[in-house]
Structure formats: structure tokens, C-alpha cells
């Protein structure tokens, strides 16, 4: 299969490129090498052996040329992270949403009908919760006063009691809380409209907290695992916000690459976008991550600092059932083993 892989020089995209090539597919990597994710214009050494084109998805002519003879598109390109400031919104919308719109339009013109879209768990906002007295409820937003007072659990909108987090299925309400999250949900909406108009198919892979080699260091656009690892490399203790008990689903990048391979080789439903959680199925706290990483690295123990960033959510715990049923995907790398390897893996500048 000939695959156009957007964002293929990045953390996740490059691992997808390696696995697709190892599986015998013809991969063409497109990446703009944006400074938010790359420290120079040089093609990363780990892309040696891959066909690489530097360019942007917003260049319709370039995208049209690259789609010639392509069987499927694996769309990883995006500006990631919460969004450092509301002024970042045009940057995110231009690359994530306008770039996706150009890609979809050119796929239609070229007759390419298969897309694997890198989506994200951030489209859910807060996860799924139940109240001991009132059952399944939508949590009330956590107020600055509550966070300052150390009350981190979302309260029940009816009685104010702390809520219990549940597994989040793909049909959960979508409530993006950040600029980045809003643009990822917009990508899904654009792709869903494209499927209905063209009869094409889309797997929207909602990545949970991905970690592993080739994460960029020392950048606010990186995930929490890279921020903790960067602190340890500087000889500093990882700083954990809130009380460290916020739950996430950490999934190794090699497992994420496997999910992409399965989506590319599994026919999707014509005329439909099918969202799928890509997760480990075993949630851990952010404090667990910091502690395991510090132990494996041999660095100072984490510091729990309290507080929270405006776009932070308390718990997002994924339901892995659909990925298993539709794609035959189950993450294989255990948390402790993956974190131990990550502690020794190189980060990108």
C-alpha cells in the first residue's frame, strides 16, 4: 500500500513511518518541521531511509502532487499542546483545521478515499463520572477557589459530592477545554463531513497520553512525560500539579504505531468516521508516572505543587473495547516496562 504520512517527522509520526515501512508499505513522509516540535530545519537522522518532503498541508498544489498514486493517508500533522495563550488560536486553526480541510479537498480530487486521522482524548474534556447518589452526571466545572482550597475532584451538579471516574467510551459527550482540543474536534467534524460527501472512510484514533522515545524535550508543547523527563535530565525533581492523583491512560508510542498500522490495513465503514480510543486500558495517576520515571532515571523524587492549569481536566480513563473489537488492537507494553525504557531513551532537542 502506498501511504502519504503527514507529520511523519514528529514523535508519533516517525514511529508510524518506521512500522509501516517494516510491514512492507511504501511510505511518503510530509512534514513542515515547525519550530514548536523541531529545533532545526534539518531532516531528523531517524528518517534516514524514508522518502521525505518538507512542506505544509496548506499548500494545495504540493498536496495534490503528493497524492498521485496514493492508496491511503495517515494524517498525524498538527500543532499539539494545550495552547499557551488565547493568541495561539490562529496558529492552531491554520495548521490543524485549515491544513486538514486542504488535505481532504485534495484527497477528493485525487480519488483517495481512505484516511486514518490522529485525533485525541482531549476532545472529551473531562472524562465520564458517576455520583453515588445520582448516577451518571456531567460534572460541574472546577472553580479556581476550589482548586486553591485543594478540592480537585469535580463535584456533582446536583448534590456537590465528589464524583467517581468511569471508563470513557467513544460515544461520550465531546467537550473540548482548550484551543488544541477544539481544533482536534474540528478535524473530526471536517473528516466526518468529507466521508458523507464522498463515501470515503475515516478511522479517528483518539490517542490518550502517549509517551516514548523521540519526544521533544523542554517544550510546553510536549506531553507531561517529556516535561518530567526533561526536569530529571536537568537534575531537578518533576513538578506534579494538583495532588498527583489525577488519572490518565498512558500508552507507549510503539503501541500507537501499531494501532495506526491496523487502521490502515482494516477497511473502514464507507461514508462514516469511526472514532476509536487508542489507550493502554490500564489507567495510572500522574503521580505514578512521575514516581516511576524518577525511580527508573535515578533522579530526585517528584514534588507535588498543587494548583492546576486553566485547561486541565481531572480524570480521563479510556475504554479500550472498541479498538479491540474493530481493529484487533490491544496495547502490549506494560506501564512499568515502558517507563523504564523511556527513562533511558533519547529525547529530541
Short mmCIF file of C-alpha atoms in Angstrom, two decimals:
data_model
loop_
_atom_site.label_atom_id
_atom_site.label_comp_id
_atom_site.label_asym_id
_atom_site.label_seq_id
_atom_site.Cartn_x
_atom_site.Cartn_y
_atom_site.Cartn_z
CA UNK A 1 0.00 0.00 0.00
CA UNK A 2 1.28 3.50 -0.83
CA UNK A 3 0.68 5.82 2.14
CA UNK A 4 1.06 9.58 2.45
CA UNK A 5 2.07 10.17 6.08
CA UNK A 6 1.64 13.77 7.23
CA UNK A 7 3.62 14.92 10.25
CA UNK A 8 5.89 11.95 9.73
CA UNK A 9 8.99 13.62 11.19
CA UNK A 10 7.38 14.07 14.59
CA UNK A 11 7.34 11.97 17.73
CA UNK A 12 4.42 9.72 16.83
CA UNK A 13 4.56 10.12 13.07
CA UNK A 14 8.15 8.92 12.76
CA UNK A 15 7.38 5.77 14.75
CA UNK A 16 4.38 5.14 12.46
CA UNK A 17 6.67 5.61 9.44
CA UNK A 18 9.13 3.02 10.75
CA UNK A 19 6.43 0.42 11.43
CA UNK A 20 4.67 0.93 8.09
CA UNK A 21 7.95 0.55 6.20
CA UNK A 22 8.87 -2.55 8.22
CA UNK A 23 5.47 -4.01 7.27
CA UNK A 24 6.27 -3.54 3.59
CA UNK A 25 4.30 -0.40 2.79
CA UNK A 26 5.52 2.41 0.52
CA UNK A 27 5.61 5.49 2.78
CA UNK A 28 5.97 9.12 1.70
CA UNK A 29 6.61 11.44 4.65
CA UNK A 30 5.42 15.05 4.57
CA UNK A 31 6.39 17.42 7.39
CA UNK A 32 6.83 21.18 7.79
CA UNK A 33 9.43 20.82 10.61
CA UNK A 34 7.66 23.51 12.65
CA UNK A 35 9.77 25.07 15.43
CA UNK A 36 7.14 24.07 18.01
CA UNK A 37 8.31 20.48 17.55
CA UNK A 38 11.72 20.66 15.85
CA UNK A 39 14.87 22.55 16.76
CA UNK A 40 16.16 22.99 13.20
CA UNK A 41 15.26 22.73 9.53
CA UNK A 42 17.44 19.64 9.17
CA UNK A 43 15.69 16.35 8.42
CA UNK A 44 15.94 14.20 11.58
CA UNK A 45 18.51 11.41 11.32
CA UNK A 46 15.93 8.80 12.28
CA UNK A 47 14.15 9.43 8.95
CA UNK A 48 17.10 8.04 7.01
CA UNK A 49 15.71 5.52 4.53
CA UNK A 50 12.30 7.21 4.28
CA UNK A 51 11.18 9.34 1.34
CA UNK A 52 10.76 12.81 2.81
CA UNK A 53 9.23 16.05 1.52
CA UNK A 54 9.35 19.25 3.53
CA UNK A 55 6.17 21.21 3.06
CA UNK A 56 2.90 22.31 4.57
CA UNK A 57 -0.60 20.90 4.18
CA UNK A 58 -1.84 24.41 3.45
CA UNK A 59 -0.01 24.23 0.09
CA UNK A 60 -2.79 22.71 -2.04
CA UNK A 61 -0.63 22.25 -5.11
CA UNK A 62 2.04 20.33 -3.21
CA UNK A 63 -0.53 18.11 -1.52
CA UNK A 64 -2.22 17.41 -4.85
CA UNK A 65 1.09 16.29 -6.36
CA UNK A 66 1.98 14.08 -3.38
CA UNK A 67 -1.38 12.27 -3.52
CA UNK A 68 -0.70 10.89 -7.01
CA UNK A 69 -0.83 7.09 -6.76
CA UNK A 70 -1.55 7.11 -3.02
CA UNK A 71 -3.89 4.44 -1.59
CA UNK A 72 -4.44 5.94 1.88
CA UNK A 73 -3.47 8.92 4.03
CA UNK A 74 -2.25 8.69 7.61
CA UNK A 75 -2.74 12.21 9.00
CA UNK A 76 -0.53 12.88 12.02
CA UNK A 77 0.39 16.52 11.33
CA UNK A 78 -0.79 19.01 13.97
CA UNK A 79 0.37 21.68 16.36
CA UNK A 80 -0.09 19.99 19.74
CA UNK A 81 -0.32 21.05 23.39
CA UNK A 82 -2.97 22.95 25.32
CA UNK A 83 -2.30 26.23 23.57
CA UNK A 84 -0.05 28.50 25.59
CA UNK A 85 -2.18 31.60 25.16
CA UNK A 86 -5.51 32.51 23.53
CA UNK A 87 -3.41 34.37 20.96
CA UNK A 88 -2.21 30.94 19.73
CA UNK A 89 -5.66 30.18 18.29
CA UNK A 90 -4.87 31.26 14.70
CA UNK A 91 -1.71 29.10 14.69
CA UNK A 92 -3.66 26.03 15.80
CA UNK A 93 -6.62 26.66 13.49
CA UNK A 94 -4.38 27.32 10.46
CA UNK A 95 -2.28 24.18 10.75
CA UNK A 96 -4.74 21.77 12.34
CA UNK A 97 -8.03 22.72 10.71
CA UNK A 98 -7.31 24.65 7.52
CA UNK A 99 -4.50 22.19 6.74
CA UNK A 100 -6.89 19.28 7.25
CA UNK A 101 -9.51 20.94 5.03
CA UNK A 102 -6.95 21.34 2.24
CA UNK A 103 -5.88 17.71 2.62
CA UNK A 104 -9.46 16.45 2.43
CA UNK A 105 -10.25 18.57 -0.61
CA UNK A 106 -7.19 17.27 -2.43
CA UNK A 107 -7.95 13.68 -1.44
CA UNK A 108 -11.36 14.11 -3.07
CA UNK A 109 -9.79 15.50 -6.24
CA UNK A 110 -7.26 12.66 -6.34
CA UNK A 111 -9.84 9.95 -5.64
CA UNK A 112 -8.19 8.84 -2.37
CA UNK A 113 -10.92 7.53 -0.10
CA UNK A 114 -9.14 6.16 2.99
CA UNK A 115 -7.97 8.29 5.90
CA UNK A 116 -6.53 7.49 9.32
CA UNK A 117 -6.77 10.64 11.44
CA UNK A 118 -4.72 11.24 14.58
CA UNK A 119 -7.33 12.56 16.99
CA UNK A 120 -7.00 12.85 20.75
CA UNK A 121 -8.63 12.16 24.09
CA UNK A 122 -8.74 15.94 24.62
CA UNK A 123 -11.98 16.04 22.59
CA UNK A 124 -13.74 14.57 25.64
CA UNK A 125 -12.70 17.33 28.04
CA UNK A 126 -13.46 15.91 31.45
CA UNK A 127 -13.98 12.17 31.45
CA UNK A 128 -17.08 10.22 32.43
CA UNK A 129 -18.29 10.34 36.04
CA UNK A 130 -20.98 9.00 38.30
CA UNK A 131 -22.35 10.28 41.59
CA UNK A 132 -23.01 7.73 44.35
CA UNK A 133 -26.49 9.21 44.77
CA UNK A 134 -27.43 10.45 41.29
CA UNK A 135 -25.74 8.06 38.88
CA UNK A 136 -24.17 9.22 35.60
CA UNK A 137 -23.83 13.02 35.60
CA UNK A 138 -21.94 15.74 33.77
CA UNK A 139 -19.52 17.23 36.28
CA UNK A 140 -19.62 20.84 37.36
CA UNK A 141 -16.55 22.81 36.34
CA UNK A 142 -13.86 23.04 39.00
CA UNK A 143 -13.60 26.63 40.24
CA UNK A 144 -10.33 28.46 40.97
CA UNK A 145 -11.44 28.78 44.60
CA UNK A 146 -11.94 25.01 44.90
CA UNK A 147 -8.55 24.31 43.32
CA UNK A 148 -6.86 26.83 45.62
CA UNK A 149 -8.50 25.07 48.56
CA UNK A 150 -7.16 21.70 47.40
CA UNK A 151 -10.51 20.32 46.27
CA UNK A 152 -9.57 18.74 42.97
CA UNK A 153 -12.37 16.24 42.33
CA UNK A 154 -15.20 17.53 40.10
CA UNK A 155 -18.41 17.95 42.13
CA UNK A 156 -21.84 16.54 41.34
CA UNK A 157 -24.02 19.29 39.81
CA UNK A 158 -26.96 18.13 41.97
CA UNK A 159 -25.52 17.46 45.41
CA UNK A 160 -21.93 18.70 45.28
CA UNK A 161 -20.42 15.35 46.25
CA UNK A 162 -17.12 14.19 44.76
CA UNK A 163 -17.67 12.10 41.65
CA UNK A 164 -16.27 8.69 40.73
CA UNK A 165 -14.44 8.47 37.35
CA UNK A 166 -15.58 5.82 34.86
CA UNK A 167 -14.20 4.48 31.60
CA UNK A 168 -14.82 6.88 28.72
CA UNK A 169 -16.35 5.23 25.62
CA UNK A 170 -16.21 6.77 22.17
CA UNK A 171 -19.86 7.87 22.31
CA UNK A 172 -19.26 10.04 25.39
CA UNK A 173 -20.13 13.76 25.08
CA UNK A 174 -17.40 15.83 23.42
CA UNK A 175 -16.48 18.93 25.48
CA UNK A 176 -13.11 20.36 24.40
CA UNK A 177 -11.48 22.55 27.03
CA UNK A 178 -8.53 24.10 25.17
CA UNK A 179 -7.69 25.63 21.81
CA UNK A 180 -5.86 22.46 20.81
CA UNK A 181 -8.82 20.30 21.83
CA UNK A 182 -11.23 22.47 19.85
CA UNK A 183 -9.10 22.12 16.72
CA UNK A 184 -8.86 18.33 17.11
CA UNK A 185 -12.64 18.08 17.36
CA UNK A 186 -12.96 20.35 14.32
CA UNK A 187 -10.68 17.93 12.43
CA UNK A 188 -13.09 15.10 13.27
CA UNK A 189 -16.09 17.15 12.10
CA UNK A 190 -14.37 18.08 8.84
CA UNK A 191 -13.41 14.47 8.20
CA UNK A 192 -16.91 13.22 9.07
CA UNK A 193 -18.46 15.66 6.60
CA UNK A 194 -15.96 14.53 3.95
CA UNK A 195 -16.94 10.89 4.42
CA UNK A 196 -20.62 11.66 3.98
CA UNK A 197 -19.96 13.72 0.86
CA UNK A 198 -17.51 11.30 -0.78
CA UNK A 199 -18.30 7.84 0.57
CA UNK A 200 -14.76 7.62 1.91
CA UNK A 201 -13.88 6.13 5.28
CA UNK A 202 -12.08 7.55 8.32
CA UNK A 203 -10.66 5.92 11.43
CA UNK A 204 -10.28 8.71 14.02
CA UNK A 205 -7.73 7.39 16.51
CA UNK A 206 -8.23 9.20 19.81
CA UNK A 207 -4.78 8.95 21.37
CA UNK A 208 -4.56 9.02 25.12
CA UNK A 209 -1.34 10.07 26.90
CA UNK A 210 1.39 8.90 24.53
CA UNK A 211 4.99 8.60 25.72
CA UNK A 212 8.21 7.06 24.46
CA UNK A 213 11.42 7.76 22.54
CA UNK A 214 11.70 10.81 20.26
CA UNK A 215 9.51 13.00 22.46
CA UNK A 216 10.77 16.60 22.30
CA UNK A 217 12.42 17.94 25.45
CA UNK A 218 11.98 21.27 27.21
CA UNK A 219 8.95 22.50 25.33
CA UNK A 220 5.48 23.37 26.65
CA UNK A 221 4.05 21.75 23.50
CA UNK A 222 5.24 18.32 24.72
CA UNK A 223 3.31 15.91 26.92
CA UNK A 224 3.72 15.59 30.68
CA UNK A 225 6.04 12.58 30.35
CA UNK A 226 8.55 14.64 28.35
CA UNK A 227 8.31 17.54 30.82
CA UNK A 228 9.07 15.19 33.74
CA UNK A 229 11.92 13.54 31.87
CA UNK A 230 13.39 16.92 30.87
CA UNK A 231 13.38 18.02 34.53
CA UNK A 232 15.20 14.85 35.56
CA UNK A 233 17.85 15.42 32.88
CA UNK A 234 18.44 18.86 34.41
CA UNK A 235 18.84 17.25 37.84
CA UNK A 236 15.52 18.67 39.01
CA UNK A 237 12.56 16.96 40.63
CA UNK A 238 9.49 16.53 38.40
CA UNK A 239 6.78 19.03 39.42
CA UNK A 240 3.35 17.44 39.73
CA UNK A 241 0.31 19.73 39.73
CA UNK A 242 -2.81 19.23 41.86
CA UNK A 243 -2.32 16.30 44.28
CA UNK A 244 -0.86 13.91 41.71
CA UNK A 245 -3.90 11.65 41.84
CA UNK A 246 -5.43 12.74 38.53
CA UNK A 247 -5.89 9.64 36.40
CA UNK A 248 -4.73 9.19 32.82
CA UNK A 249 -4.17 6.33 30.40
CA UNK A 250 -0.50 6.28 29.38
CA UNK A 251 0.19 4.38 26.15
CA UNK A 252 3.58 3.72 24.58
CA UNK A 253 4.29 5.19 21.16
CA UNK A 254 5.11 1.76 19.71
CA UNK A 255 1.60 0.62 20.59
CA UNK A 256 0.18 3.78 19.00
CA UNK A 257 2.11 3.00 15.81
CA UNK A 258 0.61 -0.50 15.83
CA UNK A 259 -2.89 0.97 16.11
CA UNK A 260 -2.19 3.10 13.02
CA UNK A 261 -0.97 0.08 11.07
CA UNK A 262 -4.11 -1.85 11.97
CA UNK A 263 -6.35 1.08 10.99
CA UNK A 264 -4.62 1.45 7.64
CA UNK A 265 -5.00 -2.25 6.88
CA UNK A 266 -8.57 -2.63 8.20
CA UNK A 267 -11.33 -1.38 5.88
CA UNK A 268 -13.41 1.38 7.44
CA UNK A 269 -17.14 1.86 7.02
CA UNK A 270 -17.85 3.75 3.76
CA UNK A 271 -19.38 7.16 4.40
CA UNK A 272 -18.54 7.10 8.11
CA UNK A 273 -15.98 8.38 10.59
CA UNK A 274 -15.31 5.76 13.26
CA UNK A 275 -13.70 7.10 16.45
CA UNK A 276 -11.52 4.67 18.42
CA UNK A 277 -9.74 5.13 21.75
CA UNK A 278 -6.04 4.27 21.48
CA UNK A 279 -5.03 3.54 25.03
CA UNK A 280 -3.37 1.02 27.29
CA UNK A 281 -6.58 0.07 29.06
CA UNK A 282 -4.79 0.42 32.42
CA UNK A 283 -5.06 3.89 33.98
CA UNK A 284 -2.38 5.35 36.24
CA UNK A 285 -2.10 8.63 38.08
CA UNK A 286 0.17 11.47 37.02
CA UNK A 287 1.92 10.94 40.34
CA UNK A 288 2.53 7.30 39.40
CA UNK A 289 4.17 8.45 36.18
CA UNK A 290 6.45 10.95 37.92
CA UNK A 291 7.43 8.45 40.62
CA UNK A 292 8.16 5.56 38.24
CA UNK A 293 10.14 7.82 35.92
CA UNK A 294 12.21 9.31 38.74
CA UNK A 295 13.00 5.84 40.10
CA UNK A 296 13.96 4.49 36.69
CA UNK A 297 16.07 7.56 35.89
CA UNK A 298 17.71 7.61 39.31
CA UNK A 299 16.71 11.22 39.92
CA UNK A 300 15.06 13.19 42.72
CA UNK A 301 11.56 12.28 43.88
CA UNK A 302 8.65 14.30 42.47
CA UNK A 303 7.38 17.45 44.14
CA UNK A 304 3.61 17.83 44.44
CA UNK A 305 2.89 21.51 43.90
CA UNK A 306 -0.91 21.80 43.91
CA UNK A 307 -2.63 24.23 41.58
CA UNK A 308 -3.82 23.47 38.05
CA UNK A 309 -3.60 24.94 34.57
CA UNK A 310 -6.83 26.51 33.24
CA UNK A 311 -7.46 23.79 30.61
CA UNK A 312 -6.56 20.82 32.82
CA UNK A 313 -9.11 18.11 33.48
CA UNK A 314 -9.16 15.80 36.47
CA UNK A 315 -9.62 12.28 35.10
CA UNK A 316 -9.76 10.79 31.60
CA UNK A 317 -9.79 6.99 31.76
CA UNK A 318 -10.26 5.24 28.42
CA UNK A 319 -12.44 2.31 27.43
CA UNK A 320 -10.33 0.11 25.10
CA UNK A 321 -13.16 -2.21 23.99
CA UNK A 322 -13.88 -0.71 20.56
CA UNK A 323 -10.23 -0.80 19.46
CA UNK A 324 -10.07 -4.45 20.43
CA UNK A 325 -13.33 -5.33 18.69
CA UNK A 326 -12.93 -3.35 15.44
CA UNK A 327 -9.16 -3.24 14.93
CA UNK A 328 -7.97 -6.22 16.97
CA UNK A 329 -5.73 -3.76 18.82
CA UNK A 330 -4.57 -4.26 22.39
CA UNK A 331 -1.62 -2.33 23.80
CA UNK A 332 1.23 -4.68 24.66
CA UNK A 333 3.84 -2.63 26.53
CA UNK A 334 3.23 -2.62 30.31
CA UNK A 335 3.47 0.71 32.14
CA UNK A 336 6.47 -0.11 34.35
CA UNK A 337 8.43 -1.66 31.48
CA UNK A 338 7.62 1.21 29.13
CA UNK A 339 8.56 3.90 31.66
CA UNK A 340 11.85 2.14 32.46
CA UNK A 341 12.74 2.15 28.75
CA UNK A 342 11.63 5.77 28.38
CA UNK A 343 13.92 6.81 31.22
CA UNK A 344 16.91 5.73 29.12
CA UNK A 345 15.58 6.67 25.65
CA UNK A 346 16.90 9.77 23.86
CA UNK A 347 14.69 12.85 23.69
CA UNK A 348 14.75 15.23 20.73
CA UNK A 349 16.18 18.72 21.18
#
